[in-house]
Coordinates of C-alpha atoms and ligand atoms in Angstrom, one line a residue:
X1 CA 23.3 -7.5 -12.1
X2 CA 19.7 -8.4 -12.6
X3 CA 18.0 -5.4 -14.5
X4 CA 15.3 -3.8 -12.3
X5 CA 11.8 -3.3 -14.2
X6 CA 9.2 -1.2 -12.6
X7 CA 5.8 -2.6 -13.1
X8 CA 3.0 0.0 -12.6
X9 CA -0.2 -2.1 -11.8
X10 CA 1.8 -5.6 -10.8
X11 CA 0.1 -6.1 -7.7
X12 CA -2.7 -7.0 -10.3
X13 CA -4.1 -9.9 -12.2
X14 CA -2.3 -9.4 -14.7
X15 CA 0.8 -7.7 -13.4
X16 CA 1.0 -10.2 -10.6
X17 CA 1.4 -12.8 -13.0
X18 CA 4.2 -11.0 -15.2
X19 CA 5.9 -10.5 -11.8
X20 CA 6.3 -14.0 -11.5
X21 CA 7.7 -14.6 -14.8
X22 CA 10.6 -11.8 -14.6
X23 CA 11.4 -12.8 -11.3
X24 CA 11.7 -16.4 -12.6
X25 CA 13.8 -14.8 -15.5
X26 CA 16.4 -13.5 -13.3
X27 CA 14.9 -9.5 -13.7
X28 CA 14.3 -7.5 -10.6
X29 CA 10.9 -6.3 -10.8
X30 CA 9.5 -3.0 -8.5
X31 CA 6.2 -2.4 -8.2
X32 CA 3.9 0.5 -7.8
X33 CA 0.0 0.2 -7.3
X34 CA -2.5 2.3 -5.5
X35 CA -4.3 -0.6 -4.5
X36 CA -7.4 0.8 -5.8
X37 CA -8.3 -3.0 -7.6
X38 CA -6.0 -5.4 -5.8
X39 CA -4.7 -6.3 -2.6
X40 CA -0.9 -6.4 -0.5
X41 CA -1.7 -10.0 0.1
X42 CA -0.8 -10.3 -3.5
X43 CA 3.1 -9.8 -2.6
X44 CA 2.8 -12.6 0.2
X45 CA 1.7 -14.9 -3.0
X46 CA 4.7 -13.7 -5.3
X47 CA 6.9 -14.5 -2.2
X48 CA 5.4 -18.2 -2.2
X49 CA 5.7 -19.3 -5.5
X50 CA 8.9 -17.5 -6.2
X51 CA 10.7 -17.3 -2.9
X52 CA 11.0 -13.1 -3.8
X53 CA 9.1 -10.5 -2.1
X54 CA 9.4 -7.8 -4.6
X55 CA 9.6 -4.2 -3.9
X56 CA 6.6 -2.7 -3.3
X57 CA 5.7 1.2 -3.3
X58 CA 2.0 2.4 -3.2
X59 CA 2.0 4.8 -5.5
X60 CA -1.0 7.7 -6.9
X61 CA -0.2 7.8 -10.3
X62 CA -2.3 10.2 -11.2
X63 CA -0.5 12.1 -8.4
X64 CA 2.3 13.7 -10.2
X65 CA 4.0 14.7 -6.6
X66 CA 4.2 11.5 -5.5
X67 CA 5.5 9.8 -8.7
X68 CA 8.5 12.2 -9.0
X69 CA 9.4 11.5 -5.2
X70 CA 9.3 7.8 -6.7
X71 CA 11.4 7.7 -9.5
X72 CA 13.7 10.2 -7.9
X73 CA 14.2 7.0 -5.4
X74 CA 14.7 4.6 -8.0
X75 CA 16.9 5.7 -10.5
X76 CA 18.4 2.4 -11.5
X77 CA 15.4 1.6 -13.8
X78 CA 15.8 -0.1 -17.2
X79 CA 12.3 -0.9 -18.5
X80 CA 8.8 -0.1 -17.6
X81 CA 5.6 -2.5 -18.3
X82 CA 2.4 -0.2 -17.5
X83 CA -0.8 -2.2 -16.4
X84 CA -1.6 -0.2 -14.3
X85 CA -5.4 1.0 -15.5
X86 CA -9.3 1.1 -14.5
X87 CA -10.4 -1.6 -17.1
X88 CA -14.2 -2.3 -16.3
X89 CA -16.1 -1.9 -19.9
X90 CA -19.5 -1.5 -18.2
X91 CA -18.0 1.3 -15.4
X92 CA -16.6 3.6 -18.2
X93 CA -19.8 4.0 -19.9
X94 CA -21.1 4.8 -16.7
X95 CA -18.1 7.5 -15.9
X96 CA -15.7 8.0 -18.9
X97 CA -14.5 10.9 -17.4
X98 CA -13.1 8.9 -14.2
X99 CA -12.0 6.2 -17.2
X100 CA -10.2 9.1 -18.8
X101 CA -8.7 11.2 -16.5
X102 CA -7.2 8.1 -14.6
X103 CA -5.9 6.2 -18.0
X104 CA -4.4 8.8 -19.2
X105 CA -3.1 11.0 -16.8
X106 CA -1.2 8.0 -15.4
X107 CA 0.4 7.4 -18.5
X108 CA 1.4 10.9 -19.3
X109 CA 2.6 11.2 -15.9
X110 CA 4.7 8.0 -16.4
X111 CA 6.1 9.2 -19.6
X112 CA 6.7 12.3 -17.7
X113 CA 9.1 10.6 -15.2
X114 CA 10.2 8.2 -18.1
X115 CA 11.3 11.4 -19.8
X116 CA 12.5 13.4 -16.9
X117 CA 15.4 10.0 -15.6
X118 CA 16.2 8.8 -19.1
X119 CA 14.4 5.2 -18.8
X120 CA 14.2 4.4 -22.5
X121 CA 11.9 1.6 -22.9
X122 CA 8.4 0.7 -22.3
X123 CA 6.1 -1.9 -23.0
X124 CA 2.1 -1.2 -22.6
X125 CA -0.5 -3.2 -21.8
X126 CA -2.6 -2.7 -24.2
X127 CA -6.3 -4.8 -25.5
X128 CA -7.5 -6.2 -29.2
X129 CA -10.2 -3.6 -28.5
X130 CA -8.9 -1.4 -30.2
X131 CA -9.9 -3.6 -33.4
X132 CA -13.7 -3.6 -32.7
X133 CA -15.6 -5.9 -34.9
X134 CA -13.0 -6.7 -37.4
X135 CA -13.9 -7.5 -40.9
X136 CA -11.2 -10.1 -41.6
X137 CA -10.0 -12.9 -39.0
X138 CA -8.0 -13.8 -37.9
X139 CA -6.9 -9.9 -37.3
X140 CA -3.4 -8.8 -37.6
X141 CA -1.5 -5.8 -36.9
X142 CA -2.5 -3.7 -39.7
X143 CA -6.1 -4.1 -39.5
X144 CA -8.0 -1.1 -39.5
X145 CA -8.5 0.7 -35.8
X146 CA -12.1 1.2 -35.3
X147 CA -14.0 3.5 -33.1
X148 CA -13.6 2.3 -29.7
X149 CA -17.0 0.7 -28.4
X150 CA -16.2 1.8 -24.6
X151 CA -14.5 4.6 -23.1
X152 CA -12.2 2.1 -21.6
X153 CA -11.1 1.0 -24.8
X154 CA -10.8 4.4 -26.0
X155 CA -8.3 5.0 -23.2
X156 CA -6.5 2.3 -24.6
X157 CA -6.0 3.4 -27.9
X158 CA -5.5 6.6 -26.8
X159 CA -2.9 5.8 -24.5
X160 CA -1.3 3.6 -27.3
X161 CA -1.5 6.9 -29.4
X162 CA 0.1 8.8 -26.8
X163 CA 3.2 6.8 -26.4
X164 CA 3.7 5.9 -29.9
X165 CA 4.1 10.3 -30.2
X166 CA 6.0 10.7 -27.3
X167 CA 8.5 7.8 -28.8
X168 CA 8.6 9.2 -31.9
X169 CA 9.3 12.7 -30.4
X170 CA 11.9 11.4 -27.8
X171 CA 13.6 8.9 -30.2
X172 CA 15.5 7.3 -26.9
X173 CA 12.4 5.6 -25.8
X174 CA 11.2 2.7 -27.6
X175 CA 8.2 0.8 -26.8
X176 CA 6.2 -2.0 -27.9
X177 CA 2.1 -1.7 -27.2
X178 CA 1.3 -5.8 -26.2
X179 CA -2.9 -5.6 -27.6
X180 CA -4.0 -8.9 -25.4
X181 CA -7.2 -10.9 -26.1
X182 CA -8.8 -12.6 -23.6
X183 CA -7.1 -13.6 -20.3
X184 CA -7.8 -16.5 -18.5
X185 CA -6.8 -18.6 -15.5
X186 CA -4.3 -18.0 -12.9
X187 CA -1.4 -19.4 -12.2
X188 CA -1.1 -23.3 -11.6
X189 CA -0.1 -23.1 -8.3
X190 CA -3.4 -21.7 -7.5
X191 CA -1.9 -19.6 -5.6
X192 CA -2.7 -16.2 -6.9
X193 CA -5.6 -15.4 -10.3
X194 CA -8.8 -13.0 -10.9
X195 CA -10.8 -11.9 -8.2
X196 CA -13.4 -10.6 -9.8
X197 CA -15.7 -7.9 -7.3
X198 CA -19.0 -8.0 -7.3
X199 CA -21.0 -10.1 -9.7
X200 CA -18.4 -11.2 -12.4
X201 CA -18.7 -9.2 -15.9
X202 CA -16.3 -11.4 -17.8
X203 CA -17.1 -15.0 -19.0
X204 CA -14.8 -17.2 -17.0
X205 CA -15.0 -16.4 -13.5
X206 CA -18.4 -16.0 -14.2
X207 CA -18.5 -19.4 -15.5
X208 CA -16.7 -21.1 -12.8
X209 CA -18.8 -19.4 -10.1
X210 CA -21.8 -21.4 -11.9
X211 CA -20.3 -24.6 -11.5
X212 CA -19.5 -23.9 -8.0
X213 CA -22.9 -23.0 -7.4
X214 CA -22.9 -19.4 -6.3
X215 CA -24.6 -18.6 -9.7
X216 CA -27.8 -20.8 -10.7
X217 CA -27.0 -20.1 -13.9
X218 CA -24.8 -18.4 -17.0
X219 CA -25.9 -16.7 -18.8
X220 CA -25.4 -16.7 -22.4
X221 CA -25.4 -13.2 -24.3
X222 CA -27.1 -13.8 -27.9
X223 CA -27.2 -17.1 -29.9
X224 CA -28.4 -15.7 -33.1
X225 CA -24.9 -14.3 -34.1
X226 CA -23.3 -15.3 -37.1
X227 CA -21.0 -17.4 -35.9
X228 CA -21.1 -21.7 -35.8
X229 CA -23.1 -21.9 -33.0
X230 CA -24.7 -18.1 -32.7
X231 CA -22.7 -17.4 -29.6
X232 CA -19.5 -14.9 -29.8
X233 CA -16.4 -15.6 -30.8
X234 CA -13.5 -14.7 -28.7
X235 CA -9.1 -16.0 -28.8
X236 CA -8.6 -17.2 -24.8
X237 CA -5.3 -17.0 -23.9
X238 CA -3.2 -18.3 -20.8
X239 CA -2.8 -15.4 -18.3
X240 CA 1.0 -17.4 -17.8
X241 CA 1.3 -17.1 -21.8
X242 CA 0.8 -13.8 -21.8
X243 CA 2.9 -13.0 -19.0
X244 CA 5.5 -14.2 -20.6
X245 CA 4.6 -12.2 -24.0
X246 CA 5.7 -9.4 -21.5
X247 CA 9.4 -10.7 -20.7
X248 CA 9.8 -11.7 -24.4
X249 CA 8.8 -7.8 -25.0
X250 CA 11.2 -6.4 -22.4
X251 CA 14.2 -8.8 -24.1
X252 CA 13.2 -7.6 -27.4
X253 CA 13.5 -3.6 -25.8
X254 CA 16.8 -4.4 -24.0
X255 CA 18.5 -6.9 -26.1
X256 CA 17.9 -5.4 -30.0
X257 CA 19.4 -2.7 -30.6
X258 CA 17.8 -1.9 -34.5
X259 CA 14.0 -2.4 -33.0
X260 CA 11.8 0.2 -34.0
X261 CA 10.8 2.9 -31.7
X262 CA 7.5 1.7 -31.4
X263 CA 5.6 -1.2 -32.5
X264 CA 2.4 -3.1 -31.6
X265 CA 1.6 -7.1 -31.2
X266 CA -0.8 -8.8 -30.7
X267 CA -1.3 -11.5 -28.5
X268 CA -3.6 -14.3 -28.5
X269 CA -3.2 -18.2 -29.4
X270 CA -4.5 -17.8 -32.8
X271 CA -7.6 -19.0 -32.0
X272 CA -11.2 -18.7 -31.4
X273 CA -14.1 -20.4 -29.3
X274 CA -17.6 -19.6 -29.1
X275 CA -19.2 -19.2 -26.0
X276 CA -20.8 -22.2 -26.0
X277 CA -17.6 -24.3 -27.1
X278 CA -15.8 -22.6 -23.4
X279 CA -19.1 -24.6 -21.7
X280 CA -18.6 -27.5 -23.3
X281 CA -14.7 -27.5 -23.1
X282 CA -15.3 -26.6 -18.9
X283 CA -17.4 -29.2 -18.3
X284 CA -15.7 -31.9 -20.1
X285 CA -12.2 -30.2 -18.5
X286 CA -13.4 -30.5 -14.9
X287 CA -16.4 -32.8 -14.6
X288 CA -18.7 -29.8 -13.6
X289 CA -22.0 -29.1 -14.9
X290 CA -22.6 -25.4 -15.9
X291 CA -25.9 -24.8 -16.4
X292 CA -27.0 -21.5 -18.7
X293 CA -29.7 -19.9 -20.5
X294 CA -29.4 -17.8 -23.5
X295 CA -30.0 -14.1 -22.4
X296 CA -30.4 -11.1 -25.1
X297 CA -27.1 -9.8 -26.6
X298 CA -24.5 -7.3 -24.0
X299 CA -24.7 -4.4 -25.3
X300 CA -21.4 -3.4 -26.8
X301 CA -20.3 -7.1 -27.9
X302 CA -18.1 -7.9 -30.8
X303 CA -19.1 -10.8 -32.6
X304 CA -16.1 -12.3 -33.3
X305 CA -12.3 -11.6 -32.7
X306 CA -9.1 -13.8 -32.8
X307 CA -5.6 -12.8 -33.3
X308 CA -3.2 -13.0 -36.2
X309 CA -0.3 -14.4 -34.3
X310 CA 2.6 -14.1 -36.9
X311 CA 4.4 -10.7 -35.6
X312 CA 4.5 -12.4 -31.5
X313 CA 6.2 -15.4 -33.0
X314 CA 8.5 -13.3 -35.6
X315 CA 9.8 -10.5 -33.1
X316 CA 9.2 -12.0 -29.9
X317 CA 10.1 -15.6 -30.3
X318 CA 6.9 -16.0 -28.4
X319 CA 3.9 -18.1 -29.0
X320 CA 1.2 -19.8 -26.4
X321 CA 2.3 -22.7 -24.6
X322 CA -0.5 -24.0 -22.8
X323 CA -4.4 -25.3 -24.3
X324 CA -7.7 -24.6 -23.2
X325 CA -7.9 -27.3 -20.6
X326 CA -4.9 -25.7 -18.7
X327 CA -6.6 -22.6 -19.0
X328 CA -9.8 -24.0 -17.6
X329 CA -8.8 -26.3 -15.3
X330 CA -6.7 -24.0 -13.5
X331 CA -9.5 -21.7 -13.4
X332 CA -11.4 -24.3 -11.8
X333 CA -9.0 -25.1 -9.2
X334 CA -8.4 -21.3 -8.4
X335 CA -12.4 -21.2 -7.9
X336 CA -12.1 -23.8 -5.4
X337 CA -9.6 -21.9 -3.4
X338 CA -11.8 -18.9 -3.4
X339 CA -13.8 -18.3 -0.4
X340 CA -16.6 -16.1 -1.7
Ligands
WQD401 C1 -16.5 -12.9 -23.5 C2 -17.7 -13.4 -24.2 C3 -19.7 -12.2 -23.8 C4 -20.1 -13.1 -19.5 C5 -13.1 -8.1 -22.1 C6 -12.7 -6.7 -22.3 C7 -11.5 -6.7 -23.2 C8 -10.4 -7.5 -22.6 C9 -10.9 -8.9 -22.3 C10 -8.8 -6.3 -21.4 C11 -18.6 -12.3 -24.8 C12 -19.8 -13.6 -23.2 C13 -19.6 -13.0 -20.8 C14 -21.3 -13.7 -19.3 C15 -21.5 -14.3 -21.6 N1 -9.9 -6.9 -21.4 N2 -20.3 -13.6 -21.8 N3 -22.0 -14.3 -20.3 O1 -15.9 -8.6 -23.4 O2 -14.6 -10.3 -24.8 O3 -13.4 -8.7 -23.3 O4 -12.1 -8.8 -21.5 O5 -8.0 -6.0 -22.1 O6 -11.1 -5.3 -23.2 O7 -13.8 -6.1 -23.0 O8 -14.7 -10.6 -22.3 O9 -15.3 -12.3 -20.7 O10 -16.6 -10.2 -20.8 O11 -16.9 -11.8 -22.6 O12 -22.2 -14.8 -22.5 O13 -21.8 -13.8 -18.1 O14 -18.5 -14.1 -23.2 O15 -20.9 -11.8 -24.4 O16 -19.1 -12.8 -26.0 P1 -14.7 -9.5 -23.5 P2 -15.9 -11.2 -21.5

């Protein structure tokens, strides 16, 4: 009987993509999203590149009401993977009380119902934020947790502070904290990837909206860092690898038994490109000029960050699959698709 996982957030970029994977790994996933940051059509492209239209509730998570009448539904539950978050750096310095109140009264709710019909195991998607500028790279585990930067990535150490106590306390849940770098692409069907609102804030879609001309330029936050080239440093990582990172996660939750009741991984390739390097590495991956100026420093930038991968490929039997071309080149292609 395939195990039914409830995805909190799946209808998004992220969560769309881990869909995929556990449907193609024989789980049953069930999502719930308020469809505050993504769209139903998203289920329609699930359905086409899996052949499953998952289950689908729209669900107010901060809405404690309407998440009981959910879970009292679904009882038959094994595992939860919570995306489901606001996650724009610039917005939460602008209203870190919405960035709070919704981050973390999701998750205590969830917890909440986790608690309330025995579901045991949860893996949370959380962000190498959490490390701010670290001193040593590449950064593993045990490096020191600095002050968050944003109030987003406050709410995600927060968060990751919450359900580490509530494990400890509950002792039947156990649950692994996944801290991503950066994302990119979409899946290679080109089916489904980032839809970005508005004018993009992170590099890539703002990148491939260059080359397709929407944007005259890129441009290029600082070049007098102290990195190769003066441009940031940052570990890109398939949004496919890391929806996977999530299914090894889940096996690791369901399958071993003497895992500890919490941990943390990160998950990245292992390595970092400057900004210029992504440029360069677009270009020559999809014959597409991206032209770019260098622009002062964004405020609240870390200089450089890329992950220690040893504990993913020790616990999860999971490392990156695909290169930076994939990445790109998929990105490009998803671009394409994209009526803007
Ligand atoms: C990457 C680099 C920019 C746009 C964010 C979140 C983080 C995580 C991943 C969720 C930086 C530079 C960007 C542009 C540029 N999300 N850049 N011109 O900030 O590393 O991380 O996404 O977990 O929490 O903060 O990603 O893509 O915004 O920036 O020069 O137009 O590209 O300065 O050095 P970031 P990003």
């Amino acid at each position: 009987m395939a195990e039914k996982i409830l995805v909190t957030g799946g209808t998004g970029y992220i969560g769309s993509h881990t869909v995929i994977e556990l449907i193609q790994q024989g789980y049953k996933p069930i999502i719930i999203d308020n469809l505050s940051n993504s769209k139903l059509e998203r289920l329609d492209q699930i359905q086409a590149i899996t052949g499953v239209r998952p289950e689908f509730e729209k669900v107010e998570m901060c809405d404690k009401a309407q998440m009981e009448a959910f879970f009292a539904k679904h009882t038959d539950i094994k595992a939860v993977i919570h995306f489901a978050a606001l996650l724009q750096v610039g917005e939460s310095v602008e209203k870190p009380l919405l960035y709070y109140s919704n981050n973390l009264l999701s998750t205590i709710h969830l917890l909440e119902c986790m608690k309330q019909y025995q579901i045991g195991n949860i893996v949370f998607s959380s962000s190498c934020t959490v490390y701010g500028n670290p001193e040593h790279l590449p950064v593993n585990e045990d490096a020191p947790i600095k002050p968050a930067i944003s109030p987003y990535g406050n709410t995600k150490k927060m968060c990751e502070d919450i359900i580490r106590d509530f494990s400890m306390s509950e002792k039947q849940m156990k649950s692994i904290s996944l801290r991503y770098f950066n994302p990119i692409g979409n899946h290679p069907s080109a089916l489904i990837g980032e839809e970005p609102h508005g004018v993009p804030s992170h590099l890539v879609p703002y990148l491939t909206q260059t080359a397709k001309g929407i944007r005259s330029h890129l441009n290029i936050f600082g070049n007098d860092y102290s990195t190769p080239d003066g441009t940031c440093v940052r570990d890109y990582l398939h949004v496919v690898d890391l929806a996977k990172a999530h299914i090894a996660a889940i096996r690791r939750l369901l399958d071993v038994q003497d895992c500890p009741i919490w941990d943390y991984i990160n998950i990245g390739t292992g390595t970092g490109y400057s900004v210029l390097q992504m440029v360069k590495a677009f270009e020559s991956a999809t014959g597409q000029e991206v032209p770019f100026q260098f622009a002062p420093r964004r405020e609240g930038d870390v200089e450089a960050v890329y992950a220690d991968t040893t504990k993913a490929k020790n616990l999860l039997k999971w490392q990156t699959e695909l290169d930076l071309e994939d990445m790109l080149r998929a990105a490009w292609a998803w671009e394409q698709k994209l009526a803007h």
